[in-house]
Short mmCIF file of C-alpha atoms in Angstrom, two decimals:
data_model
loop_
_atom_site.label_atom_id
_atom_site.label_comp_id
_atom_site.label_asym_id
_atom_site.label_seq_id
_atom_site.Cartn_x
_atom_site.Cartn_y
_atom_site.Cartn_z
CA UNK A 1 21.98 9.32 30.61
CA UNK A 2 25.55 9.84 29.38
CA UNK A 3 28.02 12.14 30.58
CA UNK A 4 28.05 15.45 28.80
CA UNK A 5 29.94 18.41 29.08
CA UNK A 6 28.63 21.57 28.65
CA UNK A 7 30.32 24.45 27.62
CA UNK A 8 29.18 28.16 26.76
CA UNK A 9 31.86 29.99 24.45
CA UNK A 10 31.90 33.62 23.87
CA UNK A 11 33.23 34.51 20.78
CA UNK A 12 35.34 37.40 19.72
CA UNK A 13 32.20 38.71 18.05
CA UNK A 14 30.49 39.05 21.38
CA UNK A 15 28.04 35.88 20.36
CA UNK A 16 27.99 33.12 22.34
CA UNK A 17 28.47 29.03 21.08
CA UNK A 18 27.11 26.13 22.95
CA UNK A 19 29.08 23.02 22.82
CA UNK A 20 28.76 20.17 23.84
CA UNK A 21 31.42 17.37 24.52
CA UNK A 22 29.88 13.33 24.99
CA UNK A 23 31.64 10.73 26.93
CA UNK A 24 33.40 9.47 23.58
CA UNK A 25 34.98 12.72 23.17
CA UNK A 26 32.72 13.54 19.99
CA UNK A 27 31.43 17.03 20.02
CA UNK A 28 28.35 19.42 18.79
CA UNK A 29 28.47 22.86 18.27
CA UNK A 30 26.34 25.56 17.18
CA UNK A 31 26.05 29.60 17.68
CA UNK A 32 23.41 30.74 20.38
CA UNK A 33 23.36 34.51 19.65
CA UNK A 34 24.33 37.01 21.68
CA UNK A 35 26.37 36.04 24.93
CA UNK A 36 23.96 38.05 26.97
CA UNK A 37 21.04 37.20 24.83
CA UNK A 38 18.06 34.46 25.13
CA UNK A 39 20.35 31.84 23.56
CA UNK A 40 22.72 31.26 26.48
CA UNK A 41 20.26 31.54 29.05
CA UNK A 42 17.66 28.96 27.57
CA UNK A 43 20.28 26.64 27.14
CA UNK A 44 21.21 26.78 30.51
CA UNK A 45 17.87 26.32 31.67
CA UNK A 46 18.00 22.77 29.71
CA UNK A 47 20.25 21.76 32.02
CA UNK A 48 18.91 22.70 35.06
CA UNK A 49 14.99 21.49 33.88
CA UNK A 50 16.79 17.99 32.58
CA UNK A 51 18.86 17.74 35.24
CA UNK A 52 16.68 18.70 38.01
CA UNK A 53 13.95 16.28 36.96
CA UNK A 54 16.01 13.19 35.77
CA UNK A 55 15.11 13.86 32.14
CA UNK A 56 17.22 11.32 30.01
CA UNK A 57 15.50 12.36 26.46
CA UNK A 58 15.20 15.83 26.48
CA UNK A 59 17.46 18.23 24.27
CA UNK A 60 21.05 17.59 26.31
CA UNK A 61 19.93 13.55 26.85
CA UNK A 62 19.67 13.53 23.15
CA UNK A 63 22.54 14.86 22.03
CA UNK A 64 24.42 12.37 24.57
CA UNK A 65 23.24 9.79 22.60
CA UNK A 66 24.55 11.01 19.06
CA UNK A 67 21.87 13.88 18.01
CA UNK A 68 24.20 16.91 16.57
CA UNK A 69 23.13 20.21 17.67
CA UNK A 70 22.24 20.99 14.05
CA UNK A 71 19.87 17.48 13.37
CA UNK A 72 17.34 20.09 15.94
CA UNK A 73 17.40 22.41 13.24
CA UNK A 74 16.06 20.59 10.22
CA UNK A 75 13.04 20.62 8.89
CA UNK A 76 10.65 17.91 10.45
CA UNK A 77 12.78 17.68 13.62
CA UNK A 78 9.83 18.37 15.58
CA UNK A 79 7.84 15.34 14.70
CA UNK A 80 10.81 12.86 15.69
CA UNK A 81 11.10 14.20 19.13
CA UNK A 82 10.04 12.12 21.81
CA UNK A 83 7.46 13.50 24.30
CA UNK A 84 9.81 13.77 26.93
CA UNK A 85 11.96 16.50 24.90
CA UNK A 86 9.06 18.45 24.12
CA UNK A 87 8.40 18.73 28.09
CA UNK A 88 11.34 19.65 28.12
CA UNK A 89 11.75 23.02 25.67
CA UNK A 90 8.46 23.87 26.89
CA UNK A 91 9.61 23.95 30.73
CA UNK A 92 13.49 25.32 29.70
CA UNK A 93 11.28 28.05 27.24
CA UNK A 94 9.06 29.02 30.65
CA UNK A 95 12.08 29.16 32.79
CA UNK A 96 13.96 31.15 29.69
CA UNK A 97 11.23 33.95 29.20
CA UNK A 98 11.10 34.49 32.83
CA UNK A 99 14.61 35.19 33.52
CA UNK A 100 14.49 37.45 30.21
CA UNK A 101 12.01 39.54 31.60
CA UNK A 102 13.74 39.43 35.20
CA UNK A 103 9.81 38.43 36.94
CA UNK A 104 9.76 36.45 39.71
CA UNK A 105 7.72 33.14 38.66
CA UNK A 106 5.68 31.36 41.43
CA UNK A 107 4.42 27.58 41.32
CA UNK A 108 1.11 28.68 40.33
CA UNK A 109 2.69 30.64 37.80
CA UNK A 110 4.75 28.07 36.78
CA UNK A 111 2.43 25.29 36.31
CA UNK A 112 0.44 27.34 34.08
#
C-alpha cells in the first residue's frame, strides 16, 4: 500500500477534520464531528485494524490509491467497495463502539 499520512485536525469550532496526505502530496479532507466524538475515534481505529492486519483495500488503502474522502459518501458507494473494505468498517465500527462505550472487549467478544 502507499504511504499515507494521517492527520486529525481540531478545528476552532471544537470539530475535528481527518486528512489525509498520499505519497504525491495530493490530499483528502473531510469533517469527522466532534473532536471527542465517534468520528475521530473510528477513524483511528481504521488505521490500527488496516494496519494491524496488512489490509491494502480497506478505507485508508483506498484513499492511497486516489479515492477522495467524499467519493465514500455518495450514493452507491457501498456497492463499489471491495470485500476487503467492508471487513474493514465492520472491524474499525466493532473496535469504534467499544471504545465509545469504554467496555473491555474480549476475543470471544470480538469475533462475534
Amino acid at each position: 500500500m502507499p504511504n499515507l499520512t494521517f492527520r486529525l485536525k481540531k478545528r476552532p469550532d471544537t470539530t475535528a477534520m481527518l486528512v489525509l496526505a498520499r505519497e504525491d502530496g495530493s490530499v483528502t479532507n473531510g469533517p469527522v464531528g466532534p473532536a471527542l466524538g465517534y468520528g475521530p475515534v473510528h477513524d483511528l481505529a481504521h488505521y490500527v485494524v488496516e494496519n494491524t492486519l496488512g489490509l491494502s483495500e480497506g478505507f485508508l488503502g483506498l484513499v492511497a490509491s486516489g479515492w477522495a474522502i467524499s467519493d465514500f459518501e455518495i450514493k452507491g458507494a457501498a456497492k463499489r467497495l471491495p470485500h476487503e473494505a467492508l471487513f474493514a468498517e465492520g472491524a474499525a465500527g466493532e473496535l469504534s463502539r467499544q471504545e465509545m462505550m469504554h467496555q473491555p472487549t474480549t476475543a470471544e467478544e470480538f469475533n462475534w
